[in-house]
PDB file of C-alpha atoms in Angstrom:
ATOM      1  CA  MET R  82       0.029  -0.023   0.072  1.00 48.00           C
ATOM      2  CA  SER R  83       1.041   3.177  -1.049  1.00 70.00           C
ATOM      3  CA  LEU R  84       1.774   6.272   1.158  1.00 87.00           C
ATOM      4  CA  VAL R  85      -1.492   8.191   2.387  1.00 92.00           C
ATOM      5  CA  HIS R  86      -1.145  12.745   2.172  1.00 95.00           C
ATOM      6  CA  ARG R  87      -3.284  14.209   4.646  1.00 96.00           C
ATOM      7  CA  ILE R  88      -4.421  17.456   3.574  1.00 97.00           C
ATOM      8  CA  TYR R  89      -6.184  19.783   5.469  1.00 98.00           C
ATOM      9  CA  VAL R  90      -8.449  22.954   3.948  1.00 98.00           C
ATOM     10  CA  GLN R  91      -9.759  25.782   5.386  1.00 98.00           C
ATOM     11  CA  LYS R  92     -10.949  28.955   4.776  1.00 98.00           C
ATOM     12  CA  LYS R  93      -9.946  32.467   5.076  1.00 97.00           C
ATOM     13  CA  GLU R  94     -11.477  34.509   7.706  1.00 96.00           C
ATOM     14  CA  ASP R  95     -13.669  36.425   4.783  1.00 97.00           C
ATOM     15  CA  TYR R  96     -14.579  33.830   2.794  1.00 97.00           C
ATOM     16  CA  ALA R  97     -15.541  31.080   5.882  1.00 97.00           C
ATOM     17  CA  VAL R  98     -19.282  31.919   5.592  1.00 97.00           C
ATOM     18  CA  GLU R  99     -19.914  28.124   6.611  1.00 97.00           C
ATOM     19  CA  GLU R 100     -17.888  28.126   9.350  1.00 97.00           C
ATOM     20  CA  LYS R 101     -19.867  31.169  10.392  1.00 97.00           C
ATOM     21  CA  SER R 102     -23.174  29.702  10.008  1.00 97.00           C
ATOM     22  CA  ILE R 103     -22.694  26.635  11.673  1.00 98.00           C
ATOM     23  CA  PHE R 104     -21.065  28.626  14.725  1.00 98.00           C
ATOM     24  CA  MET R 105     -24.100  30.592  14.929  1.00 97.00           C
ATOM     25  CA  ASP R 106     -26.740  27.363  14.162  1.00 96.00           C
ATOM     26  CA  ILE R 107     -25.108  25.824  17.480  1.00 97.00           C
ATOM     27  CA  VAL R 108     -24.974  28.614  19.420  1.00 96.00           C
ATOM     28  CA  ASN R 109     -28.824  30.061  18.405  1.00 96.00           C
ATOM     29  CA  ASN R 110     -30.443  26.832  17.644  1.00 95.00           C
ATOM     30  CA  LEU R 111     -28.702  24.548  20.017  1.00 96.00           C
ATOM     31  CA  GLN R 112     -28.576  27.317  22.937  1.00 96.00           C
ATOM     32  CA  ILE R 113     -24.934  26.441  23.627  1.00 96.00           C
ATOM     33  CA  LYS R 114     -24.281  29.660  24.118  1.00 94.00           C
ATOM     34  CA  GLY R 115     -20.540  28.573  25.962  1.00 96.00           C
ATOM     35  CA  LEU R 116     -18.950  27.712  22.736  1.00 97.00           C
ATOM     36  CA  LYS R 117     -16.485  30.925  21.656  1.00 97.00           C
ATOM     37  CA  GLN R 118     -15.143  29.424  18.544  1.00 97.00           C
ATOM     38  CA  LEU R 119     -15.302  27.148  15.747  1.00 97.00           C
ATOM     39  CA  HIS R 120     -13.309  25.862  12.629  1.00 98.00           C
ATOM     40  CA  LEU R 121     -14.446  24.043   9.764  1.00 98.00           C
ATOM     41  CA  ILE R 122     -11.564  22.368   8.121  1.00 98.00           C
ATOM     42  CA  ASN R 123     -11.408  20.368   5.150  1.00 98.00           C
ATOM     43  CA  ARG R 124      -9.645  16.622   5.359  1.00 98.00           C
ATOM     44  CA  TYR R 125      -8.422  15.456   2.310  1.00 97.00           C
ATOM     45  CA  ASP R 126      -6.534  11.974   2.611  1.00 96.00           C
ATOM     46  CA  VAL R 127      -5.138  11.537  -0.990  1.00 96.00           C
ATOM     47  CA  GLN R 128      -3.130   7.618  -1.922  1.00 95.00           C
ATOM     48  CA  GLY R 129      -1.550   6.828  -5.258  1.00 94.00           C
ATOM     49  CA  ILE R 130       0.299  10.278  -6.161  1.00 95.00           C
ATOM     50  CA  ASP R 131       3.977  11.369  -5.928  1.00 93.00           C
ATOM     51  CA  GLU R 132       5.269  14.321  -4.797  1.00 94.00           C
ATOM     52  CA  ASN R 133       5.674  15.389  -7.255  1.00 94.00           C
ATOM     53  CA  THR R 134       1.848  15.583  -8.372  1.00 95.00           C
ATOM     54  CA  LEU R 135       1.213  16.578  -5.162  1.00 95.00           C
ATOM     55  CA  LYS R 136       2.571  19.784  -5.494  1.00 95.00           C
ATOM     56  CA  ARG R 137       1.338  20.579  -8.975  1.00 95.00           C
ATOM     57  CA  CYS R 138      -1.966  19.583  -7.309  1.00 96.00           C
ATOM     58  CA  MET R 139      -2.155  21.497  -3.376  1.00 95.00           C
ATOM     59  CA  ASN R 140      -3.570  24.766  -5.316  1.00 94.00           C
ATOM     60  CA  THR R 141      -4.874  23.769  -7.842  1.00 95.00           C
ATOM     61  CA  VAL R 142      -7.003  20.484  -6.824  1.00 97.00           C
ATOM     62  CA  PHE R 143      -7.390  20.293  -2.973  1.00 97.00           C
ATOM     63  CA  SER R 144      -7.258  24.698  -2.437  1.00 97.00           C
ATOM     64  CA  GLU R 145      -7.807  28.106  -4.508  1.00 96.00           C
ATOM     65  CA  PRO R 146      -4.544  30.331  -2.648  1.00 96.00           C
ATOM     66  CA  SER R 147      -7.026  33.443  -2.542  1.00 97.00           C
ATOM     67  CA  VAL R 148      -9.566  31.858  -0.168  1.00 97.00           C
ATOM     68  CA  ASP R 149      -8.305  29.243   1.060  1.00 98.00           C
ATOM     69  CA  ASP R 150      -5.537  27.971   3.699  1.00 97.00           C
ATOM     70  CA  VAL R 151      -3.416  25.022   3.230  1.00 97.00           C
ATOM     71  CA  ILE R 152      -2.610  24.901   7.369  1.00 97.00           C
ATOM     72  CA  ASP R 153      -1.138  22.131   9.284  1.00 95.00           C
ATOM     73  CA  LEU R 154      -3.968  21.047  12.125  1.00 95.00           C
ATOM     74  CA  ASN R 155      -2.358  20.774  15.632  1.00 94.00           C
ATOM     75  CA  THR R 156      -5.851  19.797  17.514  1.00 93.00           C
ATOM     76  CA  ASP R 157      -3.528  20.563  21.128  1.00 94.00           C
ATOM     77  CA  ASN R 158      -5.147  24.523  19.678  1.00 94.00           C
ATOM     78  CA  TYR R 159      -8.606  22.567  20.526  1.00 97.00           C
ATOM     79  CA  ASP R 160     -11.043  22.326  23.501  1.00 97.00           C
ATOM     80  CA  VAL R 161     -12.404  19.294  20.774  1.00 97.00           C
ATOM     81  CA  CYS R 162     -12.155  18.408  17.204  1.00 97.00           C
ATOM     82  CA  PHE R 163     -13.976  15.689  15.654  1.00 98.00           C
ATOM     83  CA  ALA R 164     -13.977  15.009  11.966  1.00 98.00           C
ATOM     84  CA  VAL R 165     -17.049  14.052   9.828  1.00 98.00           C
ATOM     85  CA  GLU R 166     -17.021  11.704   6.421  1.00 97.00           C
ATOM     86  CA  TYR R 167     -19.211   9.636   4.644  1.00 97.00           C
ATOM     87  CA  LEU R 168     -20.880   5.884   5.144  1.00 97.00           C
ATOM     88  CA  PRO R 169     -19.557   3.468   3.134  1.00 94.00           C
ATOM     89  CA  GLY R 170     -20.838   3.234  -0.193  1.00 94.00           C
ATOM     90  CA  GLN R 171     -22.109   7.043   0.281  1.00 96.00           C
ATOM     91  CA  TYR R 172     -21.016   9.034  -2.864  1.00 97.00           C
ATOM     92  CA  ASP R 173     -18.367  11.507  -2.130  1.00 97.00           C
ATOM     93  CA  GLN R 174     -18.430  14.363  -4.616  1.00 97.00           C
ATOM     94  CA  ARG R 175     -15.253  16.731  -3.224  1.00 97.00           C
ATOM     95  CA  ALA R 176     -13.807  13.015  -3.340  1.00 97.00           C
ATOM     96  CA  ASP R 177     -14.604  12.597  -6.341  1.00 97.00           C
ATOM     97  CA  SER R 178     -14.122  15.854  -8.281  1.00 97.00           C
ATOM     98  CA  CYS R 179     -10.379  15.563  -7.332  1.00 97.00           C
ATOM     99  CA  GLU R 180      -9.894  11.721  -8.058  1.00 97.00           C
ATOM    100  CA  GLN R 181     -10.989  13.316 -11.656  1.00 97.00           C
ATOM    101  CA  CYS R 182      -8.758  16.630 -11.462  1.00 97.00           C
ATOM    102  CA  ILE R 183      -5.682  14.471 -10.415  1.00 97.00           C
ATOM    103  CA  ARG R 184      -6.242  12.300 -13.505  1.00 96.00           C
ATOM    104  CA  LEU R 185      -6.394  15.612 -15.576  1.00 96.00           C
ATOM    105  CA  LEU R 186      -2.932  16.538 -14.209  1.00 95.00           C
ATOM    106  CA  ASP R 187      -1.457  13.445 -14.025  1.00 93.00           C
ATOM    107  CA  SER R 188      -2.735  10.425 -16.891  1.00 92.00           C
ATOM    108  CA  LYS R 189      -0.469   8.125 -14.883  1.00 92.00           C
ATOM    109  CA  SER R 190      -1.750   8.756 -11.161  1.00 91.00           C
ATOM    110  CA  GLN R 191      -4.297   6.538  -9.835  1.00 93.00           C
ATOM    111  CA  PRO R 192      -5.610   8.485  -7.106  1.00 96.00           C
ATOM    112  CA  ALA R 193      -7.953   7.620  -4.553  1.00 95.00           C
ATOM    113  CA  VAL R 194      -8.754  10.232  -2.533  1.00 96.00           C
ATOM    114  CA  ARG R 195     -11.382  10.817   0.754  1.00 95.00           C
ATOM    115  CA  SER R 196     -12.929  13.990   2.768  1.00 97.00           C
ATOM    116  CA  ALA R 197     -13.943  14.252   5.892  1.00 97.00           C
ATOM    117  CA  LYS R 198     -15.082  18.210   7.373  1.00 98.00           C
ATOM    118  CA  VAL R 199     -12.799  18.844  10.964  1.00 98.00           C
ATOM    119  CA  TYR R 200     -14.646  20.430  13.022  1.00 98.00           C
ATOM    120  CA  CYS R 201     -12.451  21.824  15.947  1.00 98.00           C
ATOM    121  CA  LEU R 202     -14.237  23.894  18.826  1.00 98.00           C
ATOM    122  CA  ASN R 203     -13.003  26.339  21.599  1.00 97.00           C
ATOM    123  CA  GLY R 204     -15.547  26.882  24.518  1.00 97.00           C
ATOM    124  CA  ASP R 205     -17.190  26.821  27.814  1.00 95.00           C
ATOM    125  CA  PHE R 206     -19.209  23.413  27.470  1.00 93.00           C
ATOM    126  CA  GLY R 207     -19.464  19.710  28.795  1.00 94.00           C
ATOM    127  CA  LYS R 208     -19.718  16.407  27.052  1.00 95.00           C
ATOM    128  CA  GLU R 209     -23.320  16.636  26.877  1.00 96.00           C
ATOM    129  CA  ASP R 210     -23.129  19.714  24.799  1.00 97.00           C
ATOM    130  CA  ILE R 211     -20.721  17.898  22.674  1.00 97.00           C
ATOM    131  CA  ASP R 212     -22.882  15.060  22.067  1.00 97.00           C
ATOM    132  CA  ARG R 213     -25.546  17.835  21.526  1.00 97.00           C
ATOM    133  CA  ILE R 214     -23.134  19.433  18.719  1.00 98.00           C
ATOM    134  CA  LYS R 215     -22.648  16.087  17.169  1.00 98.00           C
ATOM    135  CA  GLU R 216     -25.821  15.087  16.816  1.00 97.00           C
ATOM    136  CA  TYR R 217     -26.540  18.371  15.188  1.00 97.00           C
ATOM    137  CA  LEU R 218     -23.656  17.538  12.597  1.00 97.00           C
ATOM    138  CA  ILE R 219     -23.710  13.742  11.881  1.00 98.00           C
ATOM    139  CA  ASN R 220     -26.630  12.537  10.065  1.00 96.00           C
ATOM    140  CA  PRO R 221     -26.546   8.525  10.299  1.00 96.00           C
ATOM    141  CA  VAL R 222     -28.191   8.359   7.156  1.00 96.00           C
ATOM    142  CA  GLU R 223     -25.151   9.716   5.243  1.00 96.00           C
ATOM    143  CA  SER R 224     -22.337  10.076   7.240  1.00 97.00           C
ATOM    144  CA  GLN R 225     -20.226   9.179  10.247  1.00 97.00           C
ATOM    145  CA  GLU R 226     -17.559  10.231  12.788  1.00 97.00           C
ATOM    146  CA  ALA R 227     -14.461   9.474  11.433  1.00 96.00           C
ATOM    147  CA  SER R 228     -11.052   8.963  12.896  1.00 94.00           C
ATOM    148  CA  MET R 229      -8.578  11.832  13.897  1.00 93.00           C
ATOM    149  CA  GLU R 230      -5.742   9.534  13.471  1.00 86.00           C
ATOM    150  CA  ARG R 231      -2.846   9.319  11.503  1.00 69.00           C
ATOM    151  CA  PHE R 232      -2.160   7.450   8.133  1.00 58.00           C
ATOM    152  CA  SER R 233       1.228   5.807   8.390  1.00 47.00           C
ATOM    153  CA  ARG R 234       3.102   4.185   6.416  1.00 40.00           C
ATOM    154  CA  SER R 235       1.966   0.410   5.243  1.00 37.00           C
TER     155      SER R 235
END
């Protein structure tokens, strides 16, 4: 099995519309007033491409430099971080689009991409609040909580 590259992409503050909307939903609809900060990060696990192709794809396939930042996620900076991914068998349009774009840039590669949304929260809230937030954000018909563990060479 080949190396899995993990990429984290976050919208720049001026373009973080979805992030701001989810924050307001949680504070207003779930009445979790202790939530002080929410960051929404798109995670891509990419396999089947070489380092050169990865570099070419970083600012064309996975991010748009004018509105996105490719980041190194340090979960220690947050009170809680969790990821949400599609269930096996569910269509992941974001991952499929990435695979197609990678093939356009490098026709010899056989990319496999999995995507997830990572939610990083700071604030004054308890386990019950976290459970309510997860229940609100994870639709069990199509998605599940994903592992936050990093991949390594196999």
